[in-house]
XYZ file of C-alpha atoms in Angstrom:
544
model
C 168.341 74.211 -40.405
C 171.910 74.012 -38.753
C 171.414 76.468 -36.261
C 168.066 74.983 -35.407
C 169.880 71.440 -34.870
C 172.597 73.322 -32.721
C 169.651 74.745 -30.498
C 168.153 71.209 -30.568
C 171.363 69.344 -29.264
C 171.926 72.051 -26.631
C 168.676 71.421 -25.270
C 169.138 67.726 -25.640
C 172.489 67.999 -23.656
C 171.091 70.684 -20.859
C 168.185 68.148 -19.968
C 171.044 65.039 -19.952
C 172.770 66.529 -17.825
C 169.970 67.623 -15.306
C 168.460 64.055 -15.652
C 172.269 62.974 -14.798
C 172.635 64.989 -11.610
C 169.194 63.680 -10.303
C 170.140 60.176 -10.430
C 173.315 60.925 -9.102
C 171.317 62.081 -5.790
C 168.016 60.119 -6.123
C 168.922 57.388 -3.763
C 170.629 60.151 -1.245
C 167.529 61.405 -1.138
C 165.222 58.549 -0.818
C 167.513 57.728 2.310
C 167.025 60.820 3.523
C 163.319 60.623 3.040
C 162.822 57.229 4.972
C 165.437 58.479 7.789
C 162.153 57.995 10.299
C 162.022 54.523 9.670
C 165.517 53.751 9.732
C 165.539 55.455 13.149
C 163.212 53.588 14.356
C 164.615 50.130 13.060
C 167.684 51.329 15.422
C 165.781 52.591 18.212
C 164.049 48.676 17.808
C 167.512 47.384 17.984
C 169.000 49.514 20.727
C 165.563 48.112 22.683
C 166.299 44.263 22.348
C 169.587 44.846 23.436
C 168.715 46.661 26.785
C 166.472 44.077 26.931
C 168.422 41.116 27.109
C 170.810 43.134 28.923
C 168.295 43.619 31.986
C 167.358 39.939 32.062
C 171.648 38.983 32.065
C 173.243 38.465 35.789
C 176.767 37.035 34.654
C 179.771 39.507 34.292
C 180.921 37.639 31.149
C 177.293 37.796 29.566
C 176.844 41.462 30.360
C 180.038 42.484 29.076
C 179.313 41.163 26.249
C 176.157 42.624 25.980
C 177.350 45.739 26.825
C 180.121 45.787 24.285
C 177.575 45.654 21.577
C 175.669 48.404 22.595
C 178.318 50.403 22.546
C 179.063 49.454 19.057
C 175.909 50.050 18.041
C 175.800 53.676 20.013
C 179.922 54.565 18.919
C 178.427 56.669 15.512
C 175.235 56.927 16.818
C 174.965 59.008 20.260
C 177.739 60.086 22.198
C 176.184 60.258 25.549
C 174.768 56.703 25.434
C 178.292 55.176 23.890
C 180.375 56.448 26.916
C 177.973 55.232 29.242
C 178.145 51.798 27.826
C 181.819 51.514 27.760
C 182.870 53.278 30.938
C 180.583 49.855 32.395
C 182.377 47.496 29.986
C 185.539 48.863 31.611
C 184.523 48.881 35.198
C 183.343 44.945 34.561
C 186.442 44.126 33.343
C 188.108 45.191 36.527
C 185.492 43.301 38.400
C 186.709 40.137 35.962
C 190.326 41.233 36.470
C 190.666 40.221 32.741
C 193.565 41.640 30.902
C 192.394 41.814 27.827
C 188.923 43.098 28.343
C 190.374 45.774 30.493
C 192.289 46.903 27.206
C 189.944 46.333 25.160
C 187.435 48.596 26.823
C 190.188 51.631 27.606
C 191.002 51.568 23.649
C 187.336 51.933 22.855
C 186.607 55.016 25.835
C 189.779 56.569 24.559
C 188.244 56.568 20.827
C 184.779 57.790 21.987
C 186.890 60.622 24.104
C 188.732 61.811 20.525
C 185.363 61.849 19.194
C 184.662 64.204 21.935
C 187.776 66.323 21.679
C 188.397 65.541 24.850
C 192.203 64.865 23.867
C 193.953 64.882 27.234
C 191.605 62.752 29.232
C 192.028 59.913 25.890
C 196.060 60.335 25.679
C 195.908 59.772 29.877
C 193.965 56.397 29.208
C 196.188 54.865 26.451
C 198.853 55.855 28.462
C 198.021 53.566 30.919
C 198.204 50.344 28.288
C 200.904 48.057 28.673
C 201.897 47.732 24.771
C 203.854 44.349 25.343
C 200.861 42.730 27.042
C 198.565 43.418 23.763
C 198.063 41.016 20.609
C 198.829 41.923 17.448
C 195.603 42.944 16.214
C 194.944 45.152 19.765
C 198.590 46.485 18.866
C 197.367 47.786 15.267
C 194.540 48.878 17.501
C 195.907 50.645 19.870
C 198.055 52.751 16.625
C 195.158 53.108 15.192
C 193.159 55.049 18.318
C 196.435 57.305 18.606
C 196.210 58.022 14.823
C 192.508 59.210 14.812
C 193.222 60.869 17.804
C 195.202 63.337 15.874
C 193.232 63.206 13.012
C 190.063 64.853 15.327
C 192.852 67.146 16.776
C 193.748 67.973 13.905
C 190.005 69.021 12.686
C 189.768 70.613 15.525
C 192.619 72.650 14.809
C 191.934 73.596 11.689
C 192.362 77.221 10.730
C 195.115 77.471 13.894
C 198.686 77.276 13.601
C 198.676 74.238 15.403
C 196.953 72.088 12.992
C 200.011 71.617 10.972
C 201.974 70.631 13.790
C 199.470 67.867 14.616
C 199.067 66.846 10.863
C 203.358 66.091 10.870
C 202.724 64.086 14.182
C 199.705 62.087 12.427
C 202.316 61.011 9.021
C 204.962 60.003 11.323
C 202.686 58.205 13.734
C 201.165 56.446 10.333
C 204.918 55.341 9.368
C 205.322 53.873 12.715
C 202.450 51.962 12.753
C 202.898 50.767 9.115
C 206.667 49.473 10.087
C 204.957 47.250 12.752
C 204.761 43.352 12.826
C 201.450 42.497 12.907
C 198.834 40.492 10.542
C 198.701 42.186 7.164
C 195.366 41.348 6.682
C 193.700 43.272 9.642
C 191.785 46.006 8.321
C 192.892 48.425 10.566
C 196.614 48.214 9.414
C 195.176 48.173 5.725
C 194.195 51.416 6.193
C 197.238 52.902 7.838
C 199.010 51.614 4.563
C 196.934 53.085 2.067
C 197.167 56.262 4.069
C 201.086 56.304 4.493
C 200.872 55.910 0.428
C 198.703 59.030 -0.132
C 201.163 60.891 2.446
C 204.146 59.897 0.054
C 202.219 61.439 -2.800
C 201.043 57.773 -4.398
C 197.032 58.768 -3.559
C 196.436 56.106 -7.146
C 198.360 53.331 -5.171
C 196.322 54.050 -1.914
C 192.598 54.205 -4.109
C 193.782 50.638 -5.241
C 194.742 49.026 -2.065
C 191.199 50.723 -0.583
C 188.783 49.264 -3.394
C 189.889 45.879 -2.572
C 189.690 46.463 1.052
C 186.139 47.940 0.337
C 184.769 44.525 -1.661
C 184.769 43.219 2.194
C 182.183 45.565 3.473
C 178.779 46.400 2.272
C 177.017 49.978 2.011
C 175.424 51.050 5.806
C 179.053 49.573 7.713
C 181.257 51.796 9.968
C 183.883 50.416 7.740
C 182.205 50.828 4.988
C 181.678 54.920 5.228
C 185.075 55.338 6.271
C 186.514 53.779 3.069
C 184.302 55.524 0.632
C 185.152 58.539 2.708
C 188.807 58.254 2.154
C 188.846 57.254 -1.632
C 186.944 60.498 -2.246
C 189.626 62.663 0.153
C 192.011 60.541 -2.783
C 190.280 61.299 -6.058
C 190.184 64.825 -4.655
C 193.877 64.615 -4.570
C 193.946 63.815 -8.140
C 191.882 66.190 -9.208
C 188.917 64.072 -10.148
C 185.765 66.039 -9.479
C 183.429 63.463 -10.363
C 184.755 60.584 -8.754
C 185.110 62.526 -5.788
C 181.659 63.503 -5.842
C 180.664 59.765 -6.194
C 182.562 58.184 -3.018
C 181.276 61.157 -1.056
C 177.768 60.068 -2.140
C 178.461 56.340 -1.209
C 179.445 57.281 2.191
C 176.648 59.602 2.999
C 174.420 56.926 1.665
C 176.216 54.411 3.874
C 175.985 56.935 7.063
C 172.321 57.199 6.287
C 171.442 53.406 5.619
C 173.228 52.551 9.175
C 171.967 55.084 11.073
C 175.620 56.735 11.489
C 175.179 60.006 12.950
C 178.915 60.882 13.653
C 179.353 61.929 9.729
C 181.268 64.118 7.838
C 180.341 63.075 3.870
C 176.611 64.682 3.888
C 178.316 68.158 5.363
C 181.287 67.703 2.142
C 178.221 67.346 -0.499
C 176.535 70.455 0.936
C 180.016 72.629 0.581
C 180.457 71.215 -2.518
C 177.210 71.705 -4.004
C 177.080 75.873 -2.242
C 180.418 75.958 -4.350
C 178.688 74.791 -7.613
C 175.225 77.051 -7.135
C 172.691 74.096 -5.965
C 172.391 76.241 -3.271
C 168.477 74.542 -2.487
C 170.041 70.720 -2.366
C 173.001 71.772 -0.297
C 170.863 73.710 2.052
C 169.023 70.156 2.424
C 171.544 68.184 2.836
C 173.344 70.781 5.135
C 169.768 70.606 7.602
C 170.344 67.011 7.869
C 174.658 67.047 8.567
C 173.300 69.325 11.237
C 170.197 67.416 12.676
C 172.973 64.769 13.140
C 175.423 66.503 14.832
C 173.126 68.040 17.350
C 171.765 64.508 17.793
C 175.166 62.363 18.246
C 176.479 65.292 21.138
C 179.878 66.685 20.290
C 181.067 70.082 19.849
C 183.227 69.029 17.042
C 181.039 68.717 14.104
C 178.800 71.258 15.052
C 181.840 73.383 14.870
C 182.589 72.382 11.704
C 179.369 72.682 10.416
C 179.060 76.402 11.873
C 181.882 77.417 9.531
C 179.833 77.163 6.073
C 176.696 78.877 7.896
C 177.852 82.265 6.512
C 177.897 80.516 2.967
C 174.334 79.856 3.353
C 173.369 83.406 4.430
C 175.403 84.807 1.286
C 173.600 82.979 -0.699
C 170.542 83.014 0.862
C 170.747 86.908 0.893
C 171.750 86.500 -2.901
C 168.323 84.715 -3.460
C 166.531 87.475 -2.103
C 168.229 90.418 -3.954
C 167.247 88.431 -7.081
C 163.986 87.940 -6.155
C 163.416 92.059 -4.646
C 165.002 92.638 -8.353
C 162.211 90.607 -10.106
C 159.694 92.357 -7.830
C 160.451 95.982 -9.027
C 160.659 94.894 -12.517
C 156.905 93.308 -11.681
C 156.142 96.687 -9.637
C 156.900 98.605 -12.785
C 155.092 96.614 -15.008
C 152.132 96.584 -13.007
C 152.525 100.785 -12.466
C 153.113 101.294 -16.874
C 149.218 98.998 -17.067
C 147.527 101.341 -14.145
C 148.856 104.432 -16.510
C 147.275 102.411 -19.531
C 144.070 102.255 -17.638
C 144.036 105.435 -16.400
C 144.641 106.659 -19.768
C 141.508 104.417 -21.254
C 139.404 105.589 -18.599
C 140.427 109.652 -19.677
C 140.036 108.509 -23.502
C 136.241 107.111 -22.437
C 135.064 110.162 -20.648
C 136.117 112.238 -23.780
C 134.191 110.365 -25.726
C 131.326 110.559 -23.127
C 130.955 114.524 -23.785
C 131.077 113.959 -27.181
C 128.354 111.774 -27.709
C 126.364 112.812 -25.153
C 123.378 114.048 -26.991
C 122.970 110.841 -28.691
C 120.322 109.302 -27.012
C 120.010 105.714 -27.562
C 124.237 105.398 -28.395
C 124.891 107.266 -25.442
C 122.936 104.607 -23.132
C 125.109 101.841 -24.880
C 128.431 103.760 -24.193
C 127.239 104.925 -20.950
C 126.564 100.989 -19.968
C 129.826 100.056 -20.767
C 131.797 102.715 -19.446
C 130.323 102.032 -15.829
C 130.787 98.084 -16.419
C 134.342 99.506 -17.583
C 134.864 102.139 -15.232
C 133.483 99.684 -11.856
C 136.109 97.202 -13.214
C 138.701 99.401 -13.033
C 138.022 100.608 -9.895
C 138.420 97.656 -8.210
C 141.435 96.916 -9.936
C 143.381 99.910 -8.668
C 141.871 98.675 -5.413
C 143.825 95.652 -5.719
C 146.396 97.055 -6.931
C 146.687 99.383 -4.162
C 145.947 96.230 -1.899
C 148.563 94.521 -3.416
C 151.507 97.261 -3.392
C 150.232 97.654 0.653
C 150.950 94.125 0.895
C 153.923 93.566 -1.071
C 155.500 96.356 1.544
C 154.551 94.876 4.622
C 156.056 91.581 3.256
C 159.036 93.064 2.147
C 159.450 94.875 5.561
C 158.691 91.556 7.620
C 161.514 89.784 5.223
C 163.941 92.856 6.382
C 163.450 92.549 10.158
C 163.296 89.280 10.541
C 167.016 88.676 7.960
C 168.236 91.396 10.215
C 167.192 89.171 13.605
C 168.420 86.221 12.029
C 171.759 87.737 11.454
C 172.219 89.511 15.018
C 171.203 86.247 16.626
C 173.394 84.133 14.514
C 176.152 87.092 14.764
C 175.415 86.678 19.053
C 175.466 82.746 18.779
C 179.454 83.089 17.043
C 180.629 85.630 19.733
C 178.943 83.598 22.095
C 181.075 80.322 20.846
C 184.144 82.186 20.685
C 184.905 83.434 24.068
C 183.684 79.683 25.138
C 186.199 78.336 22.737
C 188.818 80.767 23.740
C 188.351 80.544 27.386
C 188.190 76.485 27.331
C 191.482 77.275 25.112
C 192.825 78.657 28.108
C 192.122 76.078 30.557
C 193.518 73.466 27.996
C 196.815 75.574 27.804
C 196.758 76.475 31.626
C 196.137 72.838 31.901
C 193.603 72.995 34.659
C 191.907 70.205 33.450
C 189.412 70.220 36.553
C 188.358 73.605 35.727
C 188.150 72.162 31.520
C 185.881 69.233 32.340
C 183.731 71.443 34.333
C 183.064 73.503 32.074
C 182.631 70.664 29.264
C 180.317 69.524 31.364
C 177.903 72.617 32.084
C 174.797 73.461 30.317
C 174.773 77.164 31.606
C 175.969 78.175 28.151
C 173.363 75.751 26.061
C 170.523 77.035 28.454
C 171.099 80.815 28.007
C 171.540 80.092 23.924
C 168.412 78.378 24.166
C 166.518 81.122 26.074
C 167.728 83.680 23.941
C 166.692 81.692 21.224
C 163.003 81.207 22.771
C 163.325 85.011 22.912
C 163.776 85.879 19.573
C 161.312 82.937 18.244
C 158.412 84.073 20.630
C 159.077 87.768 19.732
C 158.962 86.780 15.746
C 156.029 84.643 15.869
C 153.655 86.793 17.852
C 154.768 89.847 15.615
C 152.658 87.378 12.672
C 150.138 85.612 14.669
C 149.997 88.977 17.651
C 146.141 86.727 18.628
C 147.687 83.184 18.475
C 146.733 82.463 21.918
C 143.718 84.040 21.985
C 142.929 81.608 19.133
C 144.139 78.271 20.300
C 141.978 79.321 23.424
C 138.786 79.680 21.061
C 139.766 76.224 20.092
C 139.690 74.600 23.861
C 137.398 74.098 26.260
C 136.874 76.808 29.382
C 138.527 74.389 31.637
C 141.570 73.932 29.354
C 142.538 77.249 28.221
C 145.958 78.209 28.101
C 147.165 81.062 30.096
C 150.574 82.760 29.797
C 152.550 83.592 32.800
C 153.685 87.102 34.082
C 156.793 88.151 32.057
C 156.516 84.950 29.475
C 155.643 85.550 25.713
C 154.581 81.811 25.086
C 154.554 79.017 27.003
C 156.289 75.320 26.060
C 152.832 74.034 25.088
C 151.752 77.214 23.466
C 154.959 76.775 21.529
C 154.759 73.474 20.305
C 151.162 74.706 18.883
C 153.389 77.387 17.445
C 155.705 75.329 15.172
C 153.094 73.391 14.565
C 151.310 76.648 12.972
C 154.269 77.130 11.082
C 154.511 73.778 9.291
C 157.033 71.927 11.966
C 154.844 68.929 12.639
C 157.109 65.883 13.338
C 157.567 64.939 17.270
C 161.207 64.737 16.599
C 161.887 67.978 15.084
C 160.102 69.666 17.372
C 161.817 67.736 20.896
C 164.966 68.897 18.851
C 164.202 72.801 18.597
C 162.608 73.135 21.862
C 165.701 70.406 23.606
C 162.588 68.221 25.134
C 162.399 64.566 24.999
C 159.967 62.842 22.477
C 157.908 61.152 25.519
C 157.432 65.481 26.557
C 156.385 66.704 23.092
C 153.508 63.356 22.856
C 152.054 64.309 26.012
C 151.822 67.977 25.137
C 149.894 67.312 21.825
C 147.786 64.605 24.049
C 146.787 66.854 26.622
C 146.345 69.614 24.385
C 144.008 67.043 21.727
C 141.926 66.187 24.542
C 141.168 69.801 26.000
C 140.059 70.532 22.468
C 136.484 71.263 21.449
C 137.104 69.059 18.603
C 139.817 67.424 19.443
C 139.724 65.206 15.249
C 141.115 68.418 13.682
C 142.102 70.634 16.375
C 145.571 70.785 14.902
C 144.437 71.151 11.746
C 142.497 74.033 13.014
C 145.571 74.853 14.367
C 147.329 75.569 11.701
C 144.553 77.390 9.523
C 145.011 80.607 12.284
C 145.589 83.752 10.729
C 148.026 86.331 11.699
């Protein structure tokens, strides 16, 4: 009876602790589920803004106007955020307003760190006056220099130089705490807490952050950033759990407010390869990267790049497991086929032996075909089933093999880029470095040898796809693929959509079209349709 209450309590404790885990994450993923509709409360937003900002003439009002919608853009797309505050500071040159003008150079320089683009954000803060600013643009001012390390810093990481930039970030932080300004301005609240955790007091700076956190509520900039730092804190001390549990506040928050420039989701997913959950992190990991591709920089797609090899360990893990548990059920299935052959050698014996026997014999002969036609047809299965199970098994190898030599192409590819924009940055030919920052040679030939390697993969499944999807349309509409061209755009969309990928946005992501494109490619493809109420469904039921 003891050892069956032991069993009972470990059981009892297993499922607790399983139950645990999911509520830990249940509102992570919820988020994550209704990230559609948060989207599209900010796209909504973004709209009314532009809006108001086409029907404003005054400087003053547009400025304003414009200010905001950089805000709003800062964590949420690069591209649109510098284009909004590179107008806020040409207006306030137009204004000839002092403080605007500073105000607007301390926000482009803190878009350009997000960028990486150190140089061109230490040029512009060098051109601010620090005796004309108040004491809060002061602490502001500190505080873009200070976060510019920190993202040179990340972006250092691994080099020999990141040390180097993490003593200039401490000292910078002691500066800035020593200065006279308002003790109750956020920014210089959290320039405090961090000079504590740099003196090796990370308990003092958790307490001085969970009051500062009481003034901000869960989808706020502010908000994230706090959470963020507490857990970089508890880490510090060594408390797993509590570390866990700020990183899943701030991903929550980055996900509630539609803040793309993250790092918390990414920190769950290493976390969670670390502990085994390799499914959830793999999830969450999909996401971090959705929204780095979406806000624009290189610098958390870099950083996101380095736990890729993580996921193809143990992805490639998985798979030895589960070619393991195939043999064992190849075996299994081979010892049965012996059985039967074995029954149906044991039967025929007993056929010559009772073959005189008239009316037994008919019995025994009746059951022995019944017998013998089931068996037959299921060593035909089985031998259906072993053909199958190969050509699956070789599909899996070629296509982990073209995974891994594009991926493998894709890191050489980003190295010499990094190492030759490496160069420019030491040779400080800055023309040359923004030139290059600026071309999309690179992204296009990554993307057609991507196209490539996807059109090669899916045809090898579906080799009639497009003779399909032409069975599907009407004469008039057919689509026809161009000399030296696998798949067209169109043909592809049709393609992911075989493959499961239905959602407009995913799709504009993977082929780098705008959602506007991808809606008139379904459209026009719907209405050339024969039956144009299930075509895609139709779609998707094509066999390879």
């Amino acid at each position: 009876m003891r050892g069956l209450w032991v069993i009972v309590l470990v059981l009892a404790g297993v499922i607790s602790a399983s139950a645990a885990s999911h509520d830990n994450f249940s509102r992570l993923d919820s988020l994550i589920a209704e990230q559609s509709h948060i989207i599209d409360r900010k796209e909504a937003h973004l709209s009314q803004l532009k809006e108001r900002l086409s029907r404003e003439t005054a400087p003053a009002e547009r400025y304003g106007t414009m200010k905001q919608l950089y805000e709003e853009y800062a964590a949420y797309q690069y591209d649109s955020a510098y284009a909004y505050v590179s107008h806020c500071l040409a207006l306030a040159r137009q204004m000839n307003d002092d403080r605007l003008l500073n105000e607007s150079r301390l926000d482009l320089a803190h878009i350009l760190s997000t960028a990486c683009l150190m140089d061109q954000a230490r040029l512009l803060l060098g051109q601010i006056d620090t005796t004309r600013l108040s004491a809060t643009q002061l602490i502001r001012y500190y505080r873009t220099r200070t976060d510019l390390l920190i993202y040179q810093a990340e972006y250092m990481q691994g080099t020999q130089y990141a040390a180097e930039a993490v003593q200039q970030l401490i000292a910078l932080r002691r500066r800035t705490a020593a200065l006279s300004v308002p003790h109750d301005d956020v920014n210089y609240l959290l320039t405090v807490a961090e000079c504590r955790a740099d003196s090796g007091q990370p308990r003092e700076a958790i307490g001085l952050l969970e009051k500062l956190m009481q003034q901000y509520h869960s989808g706020e900039r502010l908000y994230s950033i706090i959470t963020s730092t507490m857990s970089f804190h508890y880490g510090q001390l060594g408390d797993k759990e509590k570390q866990m549990q700020y990183l899943i506040n701030s991903a929550e928050s980055d996900l509630e407010g539609c803040i793309r420039e993250n790092t918390s989701l990414r920190a769950i997913a290493d976390i969670l390869f670390d502990e085994g959950d390799i499914d959830r992190a793999y999830r969450y990991m999909r996401v971090a990267v959705d929204d780095a591709n979406f806000y624009g920089t290189r610098l958390r797609n870099i950083q996101a790049s380095r736990i890729v090899p993580k996921i193809l360990d143990a992805y490639q893990t998985k798979q030895d497991r589960n070619h393991r548990n195939m043999m064992w059920l190849l075996g299994a299935i081979s010892v049965i086929a012996l059985l039967l052959v074995g029954g149906v050698i044991a039967i025929y014996q007993l056929l010559k032996r009772y073959r005189r026997l008239n009316e037994q014999k008919k019995a025994i002969n009746e059951q022995l075909s019944q017998v013998n036609a089931q068996l037959g047809d299921t060593v035909e299965q089985l031998h259906e089933s072993n053909a199958q199970l190969r050509e699956r098994e070789k599909l899996k190898e070629e296509y982990i093999a073209r995974f891994l030599t594009l991926s493998s192409r894709f890191i050489d590819r980003g190295e010499e880029q990094r190492k030759a924009l490496y160069r420019l940055y030491r040779d400080r030919k800055t023309e040359d470095l923004a030139r290059e920052l600026k071309s999309t040679h690179s992204g296009a030939e990554n993307a057609k040898l991507f196209y490539e390697n996807f059109d090669h993969a899916f045809l090898n499944i579906f080799p009639n796809f497009v003779d399909e999807v032409n069975k599907l349309l009407q004469d008039d509409g057919k689509i026809e693929v161009k000399q030296g061209k696998r798949l067209t755009t169109e043909s592809r969309v049709l393609a992911l959509i075989r493959i499961g990928i239905t959602d407009n946005q995913s799709i504009a992501a993977i082929l780098r079209a705008s959602l506007t494109t991808i809606y008139t490619y379904r459209s026009k493809l719907k209405a050339r349709a024969i039956n144009k109420d299930d075509f895609e469904t139709r779609v998707k039921n094509i066999e390879g």
